[in-house]
mmCIF file of C-alpha atoms in Angstrom:
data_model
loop_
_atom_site.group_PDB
_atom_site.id
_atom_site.type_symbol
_atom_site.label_atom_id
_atom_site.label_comp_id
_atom_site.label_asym_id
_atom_site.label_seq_id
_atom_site.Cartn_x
_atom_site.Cartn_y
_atom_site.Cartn_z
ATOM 1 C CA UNK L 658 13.828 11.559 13.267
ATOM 2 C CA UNK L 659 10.747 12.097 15.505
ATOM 3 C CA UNK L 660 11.348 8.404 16.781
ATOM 4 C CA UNK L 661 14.981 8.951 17.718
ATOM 5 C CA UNK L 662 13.781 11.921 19.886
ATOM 6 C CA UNK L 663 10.935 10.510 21.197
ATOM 7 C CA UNK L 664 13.800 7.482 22.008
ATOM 8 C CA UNK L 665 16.061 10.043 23.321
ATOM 9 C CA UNK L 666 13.864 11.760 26.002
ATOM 10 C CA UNK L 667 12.793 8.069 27.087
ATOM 11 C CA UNK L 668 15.814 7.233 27.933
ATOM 12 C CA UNK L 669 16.499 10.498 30.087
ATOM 13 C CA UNK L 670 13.232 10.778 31.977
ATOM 14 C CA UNK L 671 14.038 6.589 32.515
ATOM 15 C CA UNK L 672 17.639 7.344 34.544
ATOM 16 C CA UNK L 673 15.934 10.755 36.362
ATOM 17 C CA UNK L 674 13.051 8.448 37.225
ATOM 18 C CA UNK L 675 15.508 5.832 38.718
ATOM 19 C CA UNK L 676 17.617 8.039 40.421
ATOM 20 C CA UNK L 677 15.028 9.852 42.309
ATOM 21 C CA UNK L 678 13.417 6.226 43.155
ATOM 22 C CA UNK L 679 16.883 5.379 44.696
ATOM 23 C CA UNK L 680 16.751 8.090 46.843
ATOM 24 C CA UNK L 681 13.427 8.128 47.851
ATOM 25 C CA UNK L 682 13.633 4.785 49.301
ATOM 26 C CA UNK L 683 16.897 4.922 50.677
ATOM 27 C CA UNK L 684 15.665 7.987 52.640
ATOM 28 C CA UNK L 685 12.495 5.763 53.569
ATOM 29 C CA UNK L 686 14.603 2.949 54.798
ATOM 30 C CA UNK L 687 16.781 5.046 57.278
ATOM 31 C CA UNK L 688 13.385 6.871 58.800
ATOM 32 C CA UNK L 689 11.546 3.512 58.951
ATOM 33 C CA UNK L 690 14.776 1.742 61.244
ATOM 34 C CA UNK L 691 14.889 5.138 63.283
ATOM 35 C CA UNK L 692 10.840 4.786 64.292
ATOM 36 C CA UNK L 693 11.275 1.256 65.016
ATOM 37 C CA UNK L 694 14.281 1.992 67.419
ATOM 38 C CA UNK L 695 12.433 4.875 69.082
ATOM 39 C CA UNK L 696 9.251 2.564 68.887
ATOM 40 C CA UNK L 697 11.053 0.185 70.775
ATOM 41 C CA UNK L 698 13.522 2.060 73.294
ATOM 42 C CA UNK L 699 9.964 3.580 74.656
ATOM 43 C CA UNK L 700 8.212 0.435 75.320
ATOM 44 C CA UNK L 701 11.283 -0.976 76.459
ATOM 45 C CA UNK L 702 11.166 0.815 79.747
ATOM 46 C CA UNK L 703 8.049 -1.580 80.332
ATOM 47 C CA UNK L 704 9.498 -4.692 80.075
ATOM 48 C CA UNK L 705 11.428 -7.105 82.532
ATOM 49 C CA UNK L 706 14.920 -9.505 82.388
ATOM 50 C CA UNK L 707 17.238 -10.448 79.787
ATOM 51 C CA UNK L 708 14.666 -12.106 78.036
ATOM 52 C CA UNK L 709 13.219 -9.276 77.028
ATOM 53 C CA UNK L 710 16.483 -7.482 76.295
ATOM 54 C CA UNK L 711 17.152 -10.455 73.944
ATOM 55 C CA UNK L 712 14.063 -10.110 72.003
ATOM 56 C CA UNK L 713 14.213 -6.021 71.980
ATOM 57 C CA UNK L 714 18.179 -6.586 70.542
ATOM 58 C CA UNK L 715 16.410 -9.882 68.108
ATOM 59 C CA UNK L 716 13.981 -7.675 66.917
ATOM 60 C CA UNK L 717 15.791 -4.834 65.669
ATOM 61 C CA UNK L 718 18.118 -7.061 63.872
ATOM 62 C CA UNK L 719 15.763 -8.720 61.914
ATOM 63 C CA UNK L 720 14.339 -5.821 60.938
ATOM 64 C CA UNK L 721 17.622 -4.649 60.361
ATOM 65 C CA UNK L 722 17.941 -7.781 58.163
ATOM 66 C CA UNK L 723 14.702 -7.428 55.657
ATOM 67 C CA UNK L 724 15.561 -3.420 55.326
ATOM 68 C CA UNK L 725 19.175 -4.828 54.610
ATOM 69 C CA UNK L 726 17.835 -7.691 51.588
ATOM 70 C CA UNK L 727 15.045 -4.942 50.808
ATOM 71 C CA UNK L 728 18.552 -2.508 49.840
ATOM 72 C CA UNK L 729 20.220 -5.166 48.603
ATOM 73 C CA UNK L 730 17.413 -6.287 46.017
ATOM 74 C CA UNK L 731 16.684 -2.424 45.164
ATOM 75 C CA UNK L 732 20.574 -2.679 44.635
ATOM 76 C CA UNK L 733 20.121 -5.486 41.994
ATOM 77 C CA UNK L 734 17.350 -4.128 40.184
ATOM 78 C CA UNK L 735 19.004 -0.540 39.926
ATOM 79 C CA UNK L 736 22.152 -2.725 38.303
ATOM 80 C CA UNK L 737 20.086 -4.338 35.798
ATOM 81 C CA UNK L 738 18.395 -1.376 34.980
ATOM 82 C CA UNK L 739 21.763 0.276 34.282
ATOM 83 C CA UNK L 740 22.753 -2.230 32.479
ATOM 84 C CA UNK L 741 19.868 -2.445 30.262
ATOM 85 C CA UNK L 742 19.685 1.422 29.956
ATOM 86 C CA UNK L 743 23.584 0.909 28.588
ATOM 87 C CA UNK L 744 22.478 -1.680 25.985
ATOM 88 C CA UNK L 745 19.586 0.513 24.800
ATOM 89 C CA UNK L 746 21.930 3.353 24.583
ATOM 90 C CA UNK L 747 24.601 1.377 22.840
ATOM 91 C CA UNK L 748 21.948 -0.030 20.517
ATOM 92 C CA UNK L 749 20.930 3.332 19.779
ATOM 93 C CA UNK L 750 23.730 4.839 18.822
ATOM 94 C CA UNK L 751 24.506 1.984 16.656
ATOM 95 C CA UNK L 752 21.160 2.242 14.817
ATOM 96 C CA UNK L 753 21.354 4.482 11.743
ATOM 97 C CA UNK L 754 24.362 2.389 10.221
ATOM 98 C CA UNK L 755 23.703 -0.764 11.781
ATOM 99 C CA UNK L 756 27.718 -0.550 12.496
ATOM 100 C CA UNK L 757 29.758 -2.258 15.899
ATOM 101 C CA UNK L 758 31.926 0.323 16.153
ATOM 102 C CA UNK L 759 32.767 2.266 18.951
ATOM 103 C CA UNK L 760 31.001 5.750 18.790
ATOM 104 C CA UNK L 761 33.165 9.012 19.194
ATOM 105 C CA UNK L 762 31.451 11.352 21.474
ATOM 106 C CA UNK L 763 31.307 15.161 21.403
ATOM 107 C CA UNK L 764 34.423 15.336 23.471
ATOM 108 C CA UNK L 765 36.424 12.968 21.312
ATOM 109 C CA UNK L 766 36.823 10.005 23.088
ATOM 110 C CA UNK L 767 35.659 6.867 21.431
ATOM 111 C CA UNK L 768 32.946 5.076 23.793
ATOM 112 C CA UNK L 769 33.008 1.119 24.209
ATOM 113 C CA UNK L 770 30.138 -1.408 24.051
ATOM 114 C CA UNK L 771 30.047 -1.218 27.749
ATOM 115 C CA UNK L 772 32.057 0.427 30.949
ATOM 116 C CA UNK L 773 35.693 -1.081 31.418
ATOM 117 C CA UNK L 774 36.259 -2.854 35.124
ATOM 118 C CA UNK L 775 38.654 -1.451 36.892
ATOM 119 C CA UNK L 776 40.051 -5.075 37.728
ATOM 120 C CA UNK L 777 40.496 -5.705 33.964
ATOM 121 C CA UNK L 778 39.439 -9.105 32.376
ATOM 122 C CA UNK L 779 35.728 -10.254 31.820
ATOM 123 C CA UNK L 780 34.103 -8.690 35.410
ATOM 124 C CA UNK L 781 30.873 -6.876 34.623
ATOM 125 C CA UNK L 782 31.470 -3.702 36.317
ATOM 126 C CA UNK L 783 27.887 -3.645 36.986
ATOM 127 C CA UNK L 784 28.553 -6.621 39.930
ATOM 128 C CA UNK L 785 31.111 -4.553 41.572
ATOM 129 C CA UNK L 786 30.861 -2.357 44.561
ATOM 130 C CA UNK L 787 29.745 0.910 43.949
ATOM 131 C CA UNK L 788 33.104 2.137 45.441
ATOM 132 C CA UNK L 789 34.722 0.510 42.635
ATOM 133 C CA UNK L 790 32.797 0.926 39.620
ATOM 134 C CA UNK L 791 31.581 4.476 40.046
ATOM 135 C CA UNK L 792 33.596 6.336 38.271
ATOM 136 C CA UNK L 793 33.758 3.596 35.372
ATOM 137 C CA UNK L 794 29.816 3.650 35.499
ATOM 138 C CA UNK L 795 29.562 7.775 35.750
ATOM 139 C CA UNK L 796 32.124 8.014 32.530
ATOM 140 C CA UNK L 797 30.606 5.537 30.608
ATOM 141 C CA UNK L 798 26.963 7.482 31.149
ATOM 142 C CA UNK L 799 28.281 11.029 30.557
ATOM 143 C CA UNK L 800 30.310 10.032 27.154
ATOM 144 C CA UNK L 801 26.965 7.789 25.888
ATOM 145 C CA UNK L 802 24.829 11.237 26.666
ATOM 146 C CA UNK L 803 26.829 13.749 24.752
ATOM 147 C CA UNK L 804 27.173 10.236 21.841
ATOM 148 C CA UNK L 805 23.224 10.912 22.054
ATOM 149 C CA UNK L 806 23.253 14.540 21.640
ATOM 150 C CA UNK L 807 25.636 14.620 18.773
ATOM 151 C CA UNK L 808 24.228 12.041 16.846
ATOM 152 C CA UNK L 809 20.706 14.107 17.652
ATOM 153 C CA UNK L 810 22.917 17.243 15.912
ATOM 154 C CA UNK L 811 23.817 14.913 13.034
ATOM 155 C CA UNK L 812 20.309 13.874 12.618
ATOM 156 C CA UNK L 813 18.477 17.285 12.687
ATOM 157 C CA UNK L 814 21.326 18.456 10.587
ATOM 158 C CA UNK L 815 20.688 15.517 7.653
ATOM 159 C CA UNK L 816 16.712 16.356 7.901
ATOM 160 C CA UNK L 817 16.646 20.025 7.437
ATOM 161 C CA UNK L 818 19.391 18.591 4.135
ATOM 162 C CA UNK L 819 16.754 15.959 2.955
ATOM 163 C CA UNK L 820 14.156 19.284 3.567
ATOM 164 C CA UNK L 821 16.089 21.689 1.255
ATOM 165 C CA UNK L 822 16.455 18.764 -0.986
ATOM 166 C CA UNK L 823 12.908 17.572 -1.390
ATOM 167 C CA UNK L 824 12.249 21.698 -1.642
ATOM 168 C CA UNK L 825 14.514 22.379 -4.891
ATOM 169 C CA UNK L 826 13.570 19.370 -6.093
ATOM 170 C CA UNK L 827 9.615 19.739 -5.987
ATOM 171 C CA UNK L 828 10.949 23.367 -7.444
ATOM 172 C CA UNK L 829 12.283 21.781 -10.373
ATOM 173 C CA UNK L 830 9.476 19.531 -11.261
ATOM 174 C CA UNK L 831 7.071 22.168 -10.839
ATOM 175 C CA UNK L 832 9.642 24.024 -13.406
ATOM 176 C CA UNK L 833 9.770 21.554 -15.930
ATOM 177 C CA UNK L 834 5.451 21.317 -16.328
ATOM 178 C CA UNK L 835 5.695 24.887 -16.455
ATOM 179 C CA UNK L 836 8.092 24.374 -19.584
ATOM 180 C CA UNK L 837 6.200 22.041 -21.328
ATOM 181 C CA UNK L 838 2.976 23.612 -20.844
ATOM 182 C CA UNK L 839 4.380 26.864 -22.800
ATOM 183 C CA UNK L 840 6.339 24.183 -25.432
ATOM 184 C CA UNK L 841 2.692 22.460 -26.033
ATOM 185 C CA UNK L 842 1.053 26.380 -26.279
ATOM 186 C CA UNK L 843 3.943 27.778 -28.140
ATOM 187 C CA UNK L 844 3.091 24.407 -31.023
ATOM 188 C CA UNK L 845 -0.743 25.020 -30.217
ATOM 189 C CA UNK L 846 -0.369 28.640 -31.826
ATOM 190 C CA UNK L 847 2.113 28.071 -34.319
ATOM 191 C CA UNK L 848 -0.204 25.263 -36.067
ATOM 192 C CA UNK L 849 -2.948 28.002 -35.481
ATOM 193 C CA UNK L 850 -0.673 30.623 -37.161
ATOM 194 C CA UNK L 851 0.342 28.177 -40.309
ATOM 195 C CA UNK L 852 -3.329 27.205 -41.010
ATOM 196 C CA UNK L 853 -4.581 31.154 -41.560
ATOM 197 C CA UNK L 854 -1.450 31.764 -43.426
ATOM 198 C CA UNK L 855 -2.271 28.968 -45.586
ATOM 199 C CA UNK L 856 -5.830 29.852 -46.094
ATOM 200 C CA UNK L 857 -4.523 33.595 -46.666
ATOM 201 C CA UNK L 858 -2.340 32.666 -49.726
ATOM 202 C CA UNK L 859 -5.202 30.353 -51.134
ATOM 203 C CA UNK L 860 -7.431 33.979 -52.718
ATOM 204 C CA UNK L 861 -4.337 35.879 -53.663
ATOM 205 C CA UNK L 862 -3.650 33.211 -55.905
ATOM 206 C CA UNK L 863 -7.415 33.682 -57.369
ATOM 207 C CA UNK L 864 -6.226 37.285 -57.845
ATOM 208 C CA UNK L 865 -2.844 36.936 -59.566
ATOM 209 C CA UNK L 866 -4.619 34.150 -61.939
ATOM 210 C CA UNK L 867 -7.642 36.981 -62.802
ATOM 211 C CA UNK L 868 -5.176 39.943 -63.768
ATOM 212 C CA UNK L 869 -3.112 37.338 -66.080
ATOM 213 C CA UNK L 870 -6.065 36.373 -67.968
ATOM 214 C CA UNK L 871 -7.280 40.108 -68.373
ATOM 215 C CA UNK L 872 -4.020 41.328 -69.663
ATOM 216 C CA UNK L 873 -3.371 38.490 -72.111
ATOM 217 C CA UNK L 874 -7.142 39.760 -73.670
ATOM 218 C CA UNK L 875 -5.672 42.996 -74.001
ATOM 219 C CA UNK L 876 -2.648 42.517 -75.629
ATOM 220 C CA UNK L 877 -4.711 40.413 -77.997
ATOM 221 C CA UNK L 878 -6.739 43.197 -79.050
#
């Protein structure tokens, strides 16, 4: 049980954790483009002919270009990421019974293997514009989390069974030794018990034999 939560809260401070990365450097890459352009524009009042206007114009598109394949590689890791984070979310779900089916969330829908694209067939909707597959994507996360919860519900539920279980049970056993430990006293003074009854009967016997004998002498006199 600890596992699944530990698994749980992984998984959440893993999407918060990419999601405030996303932003941070989105927010970096717009400043850094704005400093080179005011860089630039003041230093441009120092240069001379359309030469120079070509390389000012050259050199804020390539560094238009790397911010541009910098986004565009953030872009593809943040996809894989998402789609890993599905696959480890789908695989835990799936874990206690080992089963393929689709899990029914807390709000009734059944959730699939992976986000449906919205141009149908095999497309990953992980490869499509954002535009496209954000909604698809958004769904698909919401439905897994409240999967998560329940099944979190379901398995603190089933422990604090097992506890009450395990509790009655040890109850029980510590019962039954109390049982057999008054059966083997209850024996243990009953076989006291016979033994001085049988030595008790043992001199009365003596007796009764004595007062025979004397009486028979007396009647013979």
């Amino acid at each position: 049980m600890k596992k699944k939560e530990k698994e749980y809260i992984k998984l959440q401070e893993k999407l918060n954790q990419v999601l405030m990365e996303k932003k941070k450097e989105s927010s970096r890459s717009g400043m850094e483009i704005m400093n080179l352009l005011q860089k630039e524009g003041r230093q441009r009042g120092t240069w001379n002919g359309k030469k120079n206007d070509n390389d000012y114009y050259k050199m804020i598109v390539d560094a238009y270009e790397v911010k541009k394949q910098e986004l565009m590689q953030e872009n593809a890791d943040l996809r894989a990421l998402l789609r890993s984070m599905q696959m480890d979310m789908r695989e835990f779900l799936n874990a206690p019974n080992g089963s393929s089916q689709p899990t029914v969330a807390a709000n009734g829908r059944k959730e699939a293997g992976s986000p449906q694209s919205p141009l149908g067939g095999k497309t990953d909707v992980f490869d499509l514009p954002f535009h496209m597959a954000r909604d698809q994507i958004e769904e698909s996360l919401r439905t897994k989390m409240a999967s998560i919860k329940a099944r979190m519900t379901q398995l603190q539920d089933a422990q604090k069974g097992a506890e009450v279980t395990s509790e009655a049970t040890e109850r029980e056993l510590e019962l039954e030794a109390q049982l057999v430990e008054a059966r083997s006293i209850i024996q243990e003074q009953a076989s006291i018990m016979s033994k001085h009854f049988t030595k008790s009967d043992k001199p009365s016997g003596r007796r009764h034999s004595s007062l025979d004998s004397e009486r028979e002498a007396s009647a013979e006199v």
